[in-house]
Amino acid sequence: MEHIAIIGNGIAGVTAARHIRKQSDYKITLISAETEHFFSRTALMYVYMGHMKWQHIKPYEDWFWDKNRIELKQGYVKTVDTDNKQLLFEDQSHLKYDKLIIACGSKPNKFGWPGQDLDGVSGMYSKQDLETIEHYAPNPEKCKRGVIVGGGLIGIELAEMLRSRDIPVTMLVREKSFWNGVLPDGESQMINKHILEHHIDLRLGVNLECINADENGKAKSVIVKETGEEIECDYVGLTAGVSPNIDFLKDSGIETGKGVKVNKYLETNIEDVYAIGDCAEQQEPTGNRPPVEAVWYTGRMMGEVVAQTVCGRKTAYKPGHWFNSAKFLDIEYQTYGWVFPKRHCEEYEKHFHWRHPEDNVCVTLSYHKDTRKFLGINTFGIRMRHEVFDKWLSEERDIDDVVKNLKQANFDPEFFKTYEKDIYKSYKNQLLVKA
């Protein structure tokens, strides 16, 4: 019986295992050193915040794996021997495979900061990270302050976690405005203000110099590079992005760059070896999509696609239009298509931006200045329907038509405020001014 080994039991690896099982009787082994059972990584923060318990973020009961004949092996893969099709583990055990799927995810970025491996320092990615945060930042009595290094989505989640327990938080963000490498200026500035309103000490345009240790080897303070200021703290969160977790592949013969290089069928340069999820680097990325997509839903999609190919129905990865969603404290954020910061825009791109004068609600729409084709939208504080924007992007709708019909995409509950009339009025006024 053919044996499929999958390194990684995150959303990409587990989706691949489930869909391979639906289509075949192959032997399947899921390998992970993080946890015995699959959990929803995006829900880790809610365990710390008390909204959920650990068992609530496991999508499947523990009996699911035996019932579906998916074997689970715990351990760190030390070497991938592609010549002999076997995995060698740190405990000296080994596992033979016929086909291998690498779905080993990401790891938090570390940039060689002195003290980055001290006790009381972690990322916010794994169950072990959650346990570290719980141990060193359980309450404001034990943790007088937490320092977060880096902005972005993981940084803001960690800040919200600590503030939920009334722990003071300082954020060191190297950009001049929060997440302005992704968000247009108006949106980024709104998030700056919102973070400060939640009593988070936001330091923009600064970098970490080092993390200092106490006599027991635990983090006790950080030094700000630009000013030399020492900030005392009991916990340091490293959230300066993530990178593919591929160090163990360096002598395998599998071609890597930033991640594991794959073609549109998610195949590596080695026959019968595939890569999916955060660790995969597309050699032919779709449209403006980045070569490495560290996003939950793309990991799930790649898992479904690779299962088709492994089971004899070779299928290309076609993720469609870009979309994503997140939360900046209590502001919900969605993006469909492409809305770049102005410094990253092509010459043909134009933006229409509307912001409510009182509420933390805004939208930015991107369009082609000559053809007026709708290119993308960011929304803050308004829930929009994915399928509507996916359709409008596919149909290459005119920007005037999109703004006029925004109400069709609204997904907010019945008694929520609606803003589409104000948005359309502002849009028409801008057109008149330009005319």
Short mmCIF file of C-alpha atoms in Angstrom, two decimals:
data_model
loop_
_atom_site.label_atom_id
_atom_site.label_comp_id
_atom_site.label_asym_id
_atom_site.label_seq_id
_atom_site.Cartn_x
_atom_site.Cartn_y
_atom_site.Cartn_z
CA MET A 1 0.00 0.00 0.00
CA GLU A 2 1.37 3.42 -0.96
CA HIS A 3 2.43 5.51 2.04
CA ILE A 4 1.90 9.29 2.13
CA ALA A 5 3.92 11.12 4.80
CA ILE A 6 2.93 14.69 5.68
CA ILE A 7 5.32 16.84 7.72
CA GLY A 8 3.15 19.30 9.65
CA ASN A 9 -0.32 19.02 11.16
CA GLY A 10 -1.52 22.58 10.57
CA ILE A 11 -4.42 23.53 8.29
CA ALA A 12 -2.49 22.72 5.08
CA GLY A 13 -1.24 19.27 6.15
CA VAL A 14 -4.50 18.20 7.80
CA THR A 15 -6.57 19.32 4.81
CA ALA A 16 -4.30 17.30 2.52
CA ALA A 17 -4.67 14.23 4.76
CA ARG A 18 -8.46 14.51 4.90
CA HIS A 19 -8.86 14.89 1.15
CA ILE A 20 -6.40 12.10 0.36
CA ARG A 21 -8.40 9.83 2.67
CA LYS A 22 -11.66 10.79 0.93
CA GLN A 23 -10.20 9.69 -2.40
CA SER A 24 -7.96 6.74 -1.55
CA ASP A 25 -6.98 3.89 0.76
CA TYR A 26 -3.36 5.05 0.98
CA LYS A 27 -1.56 4.82 4.29
CA ILE A 28 -1.31 8.37 5.68
CA THR A 29 1.02 9.59 8.45
CA LEU A 30 0.78 13.11 9.86
CA ILE A 31 3.96 14.23 11.61
CA SER A 32 4.26 17.04 14.16
CA ALA A 33 6.36 17.88 17.21
CA GLU A 34 4.09 20.74 18.28
CA THR A 35 0.90 18.99 19.39
CA GLU A 36 -0.59 15.53 19.15
CA HIS A 37 -3.79 16.80 17.57
CA PHE A 38 -4.61 19.51 15.04
CA PHE A 39 -5.86 22.82 16.43
CA SER A 40 -7.02 26.13 14.99
CA ARG A 41 -3.93 28.32 15.15
CA THR A 42 -5.92 31.51 14.59
CA ALA A 43 -7.90 30.80 17.79
CA LEU A 44 -4.89 30.55 20.14
CA MET A 45 -5.40 34.11 21.33
CA TYR A 46 -8.94 33.36 22.50
CA VAL A 47 -7.71 30.63 24.83
CA TYR A 48 -5.46 33.13 26.62
CA MET A 49 -8.27 35.71 26.68
CA GLY A 50 -10.64 33.22 28.30
CA HIS A 51 -13.16 33.16 25.45
CA MET A 52 -12.43 29.50 24.67
CA LYS A 53 -10.74 26.49 26.23
CA TRP A 54 -8.07 24.36 24.56
CA GLN A 55 -10.52 21.59 23.66
CA HIS A 56 -12.73 24.15 21.88
CA ILE A 57 -10.06 24.98 19.28
CA LYS A 58 -9.56 21.38 18.15
CA PRO A 59 -11.88 21.07 15.12
CA TYR A 60 -11.99 17.26 15.38
CA GLU A 61 -12.55 14.90 18.29
CA ASP A 62 -9.49 12.87 19.29
CA TRP A 63 -11.09 9.68 17.92
CA PHE A 64 -11.37 11.24 14.42
CA TRP A 65 -7.85 10.21 13.39
CA ASP A 66 -8.16 6.51 14.20
CA LYS A 67 -11.59 6.33 12.62
CA ASN A 68 -10.25 7.83 9.39
CA ARG A 69 -7.05 5.77 9.46
CA ILE A 70 -4.75 8.79 9.66
CA GLU A 71 -1.73 7.86 11.76
CA LEU A 72 -0.19 10.54 13.99
CA LYS A 73 3.54 10.60 14.76
CA GLN A 74 5.08 13.09 17.16
CA GLY A 75 8.67 14.12 16.61
CA TYR A 76 11.10 16.51 14.91
CA VAL A 77 12.25 15.55 11.43
CA LYS A 78 16.01 16.06 11.39
CA THR A 79 16.77 14.94 7.82
CA VAL A 80 14.81 14.21 4.66
CA ASP A 81 16.61 11.46 2.71
CA THR A 82 15.07 11.80 -0.74
CA ASP A 83 17.38 9.20 -2.31
CA ASN A 84 16.03 6.46 -0.04
CA LYS A 85 12.61 8.06 0.55
CA GLN A 86 12.83 8.16 4.30
CA LEU A 87 12.61 10.66 7.14
CA LEU A 88 15.13 10.61 9.97
CA PHE A 89 14.01 11.95 13.35
CA GLU A 90 15.91 13.57 16.22
CA ASP A 91 15.21 10.50 18.38
CA GLN A 92 17.05 8.39 15.75
CA SER A 93 13.86 6.73 14.49
CA HIS A 94 13.03 6.75 10.79
CA LEU A 95 9.98 6.52 8.56
CA LYS A 96 9.76 5.31 4.95
CA TYR A 97 7.44 7.07 2.51
CA ASP A 98 6.33 6.74 -1.10
CA LYS A 99 5.19 10.34 -1.44
CA LEU A 100 6.06 13.24 0.85
CA ILE A 101 4.10 16.44 1.48
CA ILE A 102 6.01 19.18 3.30
CA ALA A 103 3.59 21.37 5.25
CA CYS A 104 5.84 22.49 8.09
CA GLY A 105 4.56 26.08 8.29
CA SER A 106 6.40 29.13 9.56
CA LYS A 107 8.50 30.29 12.48
CA PRO A 108 8.68 33.78 14.02
CA ASN A 109 11.43 35.95 12.57
CA LYS A 110 14.50 36.59 14.71
CA PHE A 111 17.13 39.01 13.51
CA GLY A 112 20.03 38.15 15.79
CA TRP A 113 18.99 40.50 18.60
CA PRO A 114 21.07 39.94 21.74
CA GLY A 115 18.78 38.21 24.24
CA GLN A 116 16.25 36.96 21.69
CA ASP A 117 16.38 33.41 23.13
CA LEU A 118 16.04 34.34 26.81
CA ASP A 119 13.31 32.95 29.04
CA GLY A 120 10.25 35.16 28.86
CA VAL A 121 10.69 35.81 25.12
CA SER A 122 8.48 34.16 22.50
CA GLY A 123 6.58 34.57 19.29
CA MET A 124 2.82 34.12 19.02
CA TYR A 125 2.54 31.20 16.65
CA SER A 126 2.59 27.81 18.41
CA LYS A 127 0.97 26.14 21.39
CA GLN A 128 4.37 26.35 23.08
CA ASP A 129 4.34 30.12 22.52
CA LEU A 130 0.92 30.30 24.17
CA GLU A 131 2.24 28.35 27.16
CA THR A 132 5.22 30.74 27.43
CA ILE A 133 2.94 33.78 27.42
CA GLU A 134 0.64 32.19 30.00
CA HIS A 135 3.63 31.44 32.24
CA TYR A 136 5.41 34.79 32.06
CA ALA A 137 2.39 37.09 31.58
CA PRO A 138 -0.47 35.59 33.59
CA ASN A 139 -1.52 38.87 35.26
CA PRO A 140 -0.30 42.45 35.91
CA GLU A 141 1.15 41.42 39.29
CA LYS A 142 3.62 38.97 37.76
CA CYS A 143 4.05 40.87 34.48
CA LYS A 144 4.46 44.60 35.09
CA ARG A 145 4.81 45.26 31.34
CA GLY A 146 4.96 43.37 28.06
CA VAL A 147 7.01 44.66 25.13
CA ILE A 148 6.02 43.65 21.59
CA VAL A 149 8.62 43.95 18.84
CA GLY A 150 6.98 44.38 15.46
CA GLY A 151 3.60 45.45 14.18
CA GLY A 152 1.27 43.73 11.77
CA LEU A 153 -1.53 41.34 12.52
CA ILE A 154 0.26 39.08 14.99
CA GLY A 155 1.57 42.05 16.95
CA ILE A 156 -1.85 43.62 17.35
CA GLU A 157 -3.33 40.26 18.42
CA LEU A 158 -0.67 39.85 21.10
CA ALA A 159 -1.25 43.41 22.32
CA GLU A 160 -4.98 42.71 22.61
CA MET A 161 -4.25 39.50 24.53
CA LEU A 162 -2.07 41.22 27.12
CA ARG A 163 -4.43 44.19 27.51
CA SER A 164 -7.33 41.75 28.11
CA ARG A 165 -5.56 40.93 31.41
CA ASP A 166 -4.77 44.60 32.15
CA ILE A 167 -1.06 44.12 31.46
CA PRO A 168 0.59 47.36 30.25
CA VAL A 169 1.96 47.03 26.71
CA THR A 170 4.62 48.84 24.70
CA MET A 171 4.87 48.17 20.96
CA LEU A 172 8.11 48.87 19.08
CA VAL A 173 7.26 49.31 15.38
CA ARG A 174 9.98 50.21 12.88
CA GLU A 175 7.55 51.73 10.35
CA LYS A 176 6.56 55.40 10.63
CA SER A 177 2.89 54.36 10.77
CA PHE A 178 1.31 51.05 11.77
CA TRP A 179 1.35 48.41 8.99
CA ASN A 180 1.87 51.12 6.37
CA GLY A 181 3.69 48.64 4.16
CA VAL A 182 0.26 47.13 3.51
CA LEU A 183 -2.35 49.78 4.34
CA PRO A 184 -2.89 53.13 2.60
CA ASP A 185 -2.07 56.17 4.74
CA GLY A 186 -5.60 57.03 5.89
CA GLU A 187 -6.25 53.53 7.18
CA SER A 188 -2.85 53.20 8.83
CA GLN A 189 -3.30 56.52 10.66
CA MET A 190 -6.74 55.47 11.87
CA ILE A 191 -5.23 52.29 13.34
CA ASN A 192 -2.45 54.32 15.03
CA LYS A 193 -5.10 56.38 16.80
CA HIS A 194 -7.16 53.30 17.69
CA ILE A 195 -4.17 51.54 19.26
CA LEU A 196 -3.38 54.57 21.42
CA GLU A 197 -7.03 54.82 22.50
CA HIS A 198 -6.68 51.28 23.89
CA HIS A 199 -3.91 52.48 26.22
CA ILE A 200 -1.14 50.75 24.27
CA ASP A 201 2.20 52.57 24.29
CA LEU A 202 2.81 52.63 20.51
CA ARG A 203 6.36 53.64 19.53
CA LEU A 204 6.64 54.24 15.79
CA GLY A 205 9.85 54.45 13.77
CA VAL A 206 11.96 52.60 16.34
CA ASN A 207 13.87 49.32 16.49
CA LEU A 208 14.95 46.86 19.15
CA GLU A 209 18.62 47.07 20.12
CA CYS A 210 18.75 44.17 22.60
CA ILE A 211 16.91 42.30 25.36
CA ASN A 212 18.57 42.36 28.77
CA ALA A 213 18.56 39.41 31.18
CA ASP A 214 18.21 39.25 34.93
CA GLU A 215 20.39 37.04 37.14
CA ASN A 216 18.23 34.00 36.29
CA GLY A 217 18.46 34.32 32.51
CA LYS A 218 14.99 35.83 32.10
CA ALA A 219 14.13 38.95 30.09
CA LYS A 220 14.02 42.01 32.34
CA SER A 221 14.15 44.95 29.89
CA VAL A 222 14.68 46.04 26.29
CA ILE A 223 16.83 48.81 24.83
CA VAL A 224 15.39 51.03 22.08
CA LYS A 225 18.02 51.39 19.36
CA GLU A 226 17.31 54.96 18.30
CA THR A 227 17.12 56.53 21.76
CA GLY A 228 19.00 54.15 24.05
CA GLU A 229 15.97 54.10 26.35
CA GLU A 230 15.64 51.07 28.62
CA ILE A 231 12.08 49.77 29.04
CA GLU A 232 11.60 47.38 31.94
CA CYS A 233 9.39 44.39 31.22
CA ASP A 234 8.67 40.80 32.24
CA TYR A 235 7.73 39.45 28.82
CA VAL A 236 8.89 40.21 25.25
CA GLY A 237 6.83 39.16 22.22
CA LEU A 238 8.65 38.88 18.88
CA THR A 239 6.11 39.56 16.12
CA ALA A 240 8.27 40.94 13.32
CA GLY A 241 6.71 38.59 10.79
CA VAL A 242 7.28 34.91 10.08
CA SER A 243 9.38 32.92 7.62
CA PRO A 244 9.17 29.35 6.25
CA ASN A 245 10.36 26.71 8.71
CA ILE A 246 12.71 24.93 6.31
CA ASP A 247 16.14 24.72 7.97
CA PHE A 248 15.93 20.92 8.23
CA LEU A 249 15.80 20.62 4.42
CA LYS A 250 19.21 22.14 3.69
CA ASP A 251 20.93 18.83 2.79
CA SER A 252 17.91 17.11 1.24
CA GLY A 253 18.40 18.12 -2.39
CA ILE A 254 14.99 19.82 -2.29
CA GLU A 255 15.32 23.25 -3.88
CA THR A 256 14.61 26.13 -1.53
CA GLY A 257 14.72 29.90 -1.64
CA LYS A 258 12.72 31.84 0.90
CA GLY A 259 10.57 28.70 1.08
CA VAL A 260 10.35 25.32 -0.62
CA LYS A 261 10.18 26.07 -4.33
CA VAL A 262 7.14 24.58 -6.05
CA ASN A 263 5.52 24.77 -9.48
CA LYS A 264 1.82 25.44 -10.06
CA TYR A 265 1.07 21.79 -9.18
CA LEU A 266 2.83 22.25 -5.79
CA GLU A 267 5.58 19.85 -6.91
CA THR A 268 9.18 20.37 -5.83
CA ASN A 269 12.23 19.57 -7.96
CA ILE A 270 12.28 16.06 -6.43
CA GLU A 271 9.81 13.53 -7.78
CA ASP A 272 7.04 12.53 -5.31
CA VAL A 273 7.84 15.47 -2.99
CA TYR A 274 5.37 18.34 -2.64
CA ALA A 275 5.15 21.48 -0.48
CA ILE A 276 2.07 23.40 0.66
CA GLY A 277 1.04 26.14 3.05
CA ASP A 278 3.27 28.77 4.66
CA CYS A 279 6.49 26.96 3.74
CA ALA A 280 5.80 26.76 -0.03
CA GLU A 281 7.30 29.31 -2.42
CA GLN A 282 5.41 29.61 -5.70
CA GLN A 283 7.71 29.91 -8.70
CA GLU A 284 4.74 31.09 -10.78
CA PRO A 285 2.63 33.14 -8.33
CA THR A 286 -0.85 34.17 -9.44
CA GLY A 287 -1.18 37.85 -10.33
CA ASN A 288 0.05 40.10 -7.54
CA ARG A 289 0.08 37.33 -4.96
CA PRO A 290 3.38 36.96 -3.09
CA PRO A 291 5.44 33.80 -3.75
CA VAL A 292 5.01 32.77 -0.08
CA GLU A 293 1.44 33.06 1.23
CA ALA A 294 1.32 32.78 5.02
CA VAL A 295 -2.47 32.83 5.12
CA TRP A 296 -4.86 30.29 6.65
CA TYR A 297 -7.21 29.91 3.70
CA THR A 298 -4.47 29.49 1.09
CA GLY A 299 -2.99 26.65 3.18
CA ARG A 300 -6.39 24.96 3.14
CA MET A 301 -6.73 25.45 -0.62
CA MET A 302 -3.25 24.03 -1.27
CA GLY A 303 -4.10 21.00 0.87
CA GLU A 304 -7.15 20.28 -1.28
CA VAL A 305 -5.21 20.77 -4.52
CA VAL A 306 -2.23 18.58 -3.62
CA ALA A 307 -4.58 15.80 -2.53
CA GLN A 308 -6.02 15.70 -6.05
CA THR A 309 -2.55 15.38 -7.59
CA VAL A 310 -1.34 12.76 -5.09
CA CYS A 311 -4.45 10.70 -5.86
CA GLY A 312 -3.80 10.72 -9.60
CA ARG A 313 -5.78 13.77 -10.73
CA LYS A 314 -3.06 16.33 -11.40
CA THR A 315 -4.46 19.74 -10.47
CA ALA A 316 -2.96 23.22 -10.62
CA TYR A 317 -3.18 25.62 -7.69
CA LYS A 318 -5.48 28.48 -8.75
CA PRO A 319 -6.30 30.58 -5.70
CA GLY A 320 -8.40 33.18 -7.51
CA HIS A 321 -8.77 36.76 -6.32
CA TRP A 322 -6.84 37.82 -3.23
CA PHE A 323 -8.83 38.27 -0.04
CA ASN A 324 -8.12 38.32 3.65
CA SER A 325 -9.69 39.41 6.92
CA ALA A 326 -8.43 40.29 10.38
CA LYS A 327 -9.23 42.34 13.44
CA PHE A 328 -7.43 45.39 14.83
CA LEU A 329 -8.63 45.16 18.41
CA ASP A 330 -12.38 45.70 17.89
CA ILE A 331 -12.20 46.97 14.29
CA GLU A 332 -12.92 44.30 11.69
CA TYR A 333 -10.83 44.50 8.52
CA GLN A 334 -11.45 42.89 5.14
CA THR A 335 -9.64 43.19 1.83
CA TYR A 336 -10.62 41.95 -1.63
CA GLY A 337 -8.47 42.37 -4.74
CA TRP A 338 -5.52 44.76 -4.38
CA VAL A 339 -5.32 48.07 -2.56
CA PHE A 340 -1.65 49.04 -2.23
CA PRO A 341 -0.09 51.93 -0.29
CA LYS A 342 0.41 54.80 -2.73
CA ARG A 343 4.18 54.39 -2.82
CA HIS A 344 3.69 50.82 -4.08
CA CYS A 345 0.96 51.66 -6.60
CA GLU A 346 1.39 51.38 -10.32
CA GLU A 347 0.98 54.61 -12.28
CA TYR A 348 -2.49 53.62 -13.43
CA GLU A 349 -3.88 53.01 -9.93
CA LYS A 350 -6.14 55.54 -8.22
CA HIS A 351 -7.77 55.43 -4.79
CA PHE A 352 -11.07 56.63 -3.41
CA HIS A 353 -10.96 56.87 0.39
CA TRP A 354 -13.88 57.54 2.72
CA ARG A 355 -13.72 57.74 6.48
CA HIS A 356 -16.56 58.34 8.93
CA PRO A 357 -15.98 61.60 10.86
CA GLU A 358 -16.72 60.00 14.25
CA ASP A 359 -16.73 56.18 14.05
CA ASN A 360 -13.71 53.99 13.27
CA VAL A 361 -15.18 53.08 9.90
CA CYS A 362 -13.54 53.61 6.54
CA VAL A 363 -13.23 52.16 3.04
CA THR A 364 -10.60 52.52 0.34
CA LEU A 365 -11.33 51.44 -3.23
CA SER A 366 -8.65 51.01 -5.87
CA TYR A 367 -9.35 51.39 -9.59
CA HIS A 368 -7.67 51.92 -12.96
CA LYS A 369 -7.59 55.67 -13.68
CA ASP A 370 -8.03 55.20 -17.44
CA THR A 371 -10.38 52.23 -17.80
CA ARG A 372 -12.04 52.80 -14.38
CA LYS A 373 -11.88 49.05 -13.76
CA PHE A 374 -12.43 48.10 -10.11
CA LEU A 375 -9.17 46.64 -8.67
CA GLY A 376 -9.86 46.14 -4.97
CA ILE A 377 -11.35 47.33 -1.70
CA ASN A 378 -10.33 47.58 1.96
CA THR A 379 -13.05 47.89 4.58
CA PHE A 380 -12.75 48.74 8.27
CA GLY A 381 -15.78 48.44 10.52
CA ILE A 382 -18.12 47.22 7.76
CA ARG A 383 -18.62 43.53 6.98
CA MET A 384 -18.77 42.76 3.28
CA ARG A 385 -19.71 39.64 1.32
CA HIS A 386 -16.82 37.74 -0.21
CA GLU A 387 -18.83 36.24 -3.05
CA VAL A 388 -20.06 39.67 -4.22
CA PHE A 389 -16.58 41.18 -4.53
CA ASP A 390 -15.22 37.99 -6.04
CA LYS A 391 -17.91 38.27 -8.74
CA TRP A 392 -17.33 41.98 -9.34
CA LEU A 393 -13.57 41.48 -9.66
CA SER A 394 -14.08 38.60 -12.12
CA GLU A 395 -16.52 40.71 -14.14
CA GLU A 396 -14.06 43.63 -14.12
CA ARG A 397 -16.80 45.97 -12.96
CA ASP A 398 -16.57 49.72 -13.37
CA ILE A 399 -15.65 51.59 -10.17
CA ASP A 400 -18.76 53.81 -10.49
CA ASP A 401 -20.96 50.73 -10.59
CA VAL A 402 -19.23 49.19 -7.56
CA VAL A 403 -19.58 52.29 -5.36
CA LYS A 404 -23.20 52.78 -6.41
CA ASN A 405 -24.07 49.19 -5.48
CA LEU A 406 -21.98 48.72 -2.31
CA LYS A 407 -25.15 47.98 -0.33
CA GLN A 408 -25.46 44.67 -2.22
CA ALA A 409 -22.21 43.52 -0.62
CA ASN A 410 -23.03 44.57 2.97
CA PHE A 411 -23.05 41.64 5.39
CA ASP A 412 -23.71 43.50 8.64
CA PRO A 413 -26.65 42.41 10.81
CA GLU A 414 -30.01 44.04 10.19
CA PHE A 415 -29.87 46.70 12.88
CA PHE A 416 -26.26 47.79 12.36
CA LYS A 417 -25.55 51.27 11.02
CA THR A 418 -25.21 51.48 7.26
CA TYR A 419 -22.82 53.87 5.54
CA GLU A 420 -23.27 53.20 1.83
CA LYS A 421 -25.29 56.37 1.14
CA ASP A 422 -22.63 58.54 2.76
CA ILE A 423 -19.88 56.72 0.86
CA TYR A 424 -21.64 57.21 -2.49
CA LYS A 425 -22.35 60.88 -1.74
CA SER A 426 -18.69 61.48 -0.91
CA TYR A 427 -17.63 59.65 -4.06
CA LYS A 428 -19.88 61.78 -6.26
CA ASN A 429 -18.64 64.97 -4.58
CA GLN A 430 -15.03 63.99 -5.26
CA LEU A 431 -15.86 63.41 -8.91
CA LEU A 432 -17.51 66.87 -9.16
CA VAL A 433 -14.49 68.54 -7.57
CA LYS A 434 -12.14 66.83 -10.01
CA ALA A 435 -14.37 67.73 -12.95
#
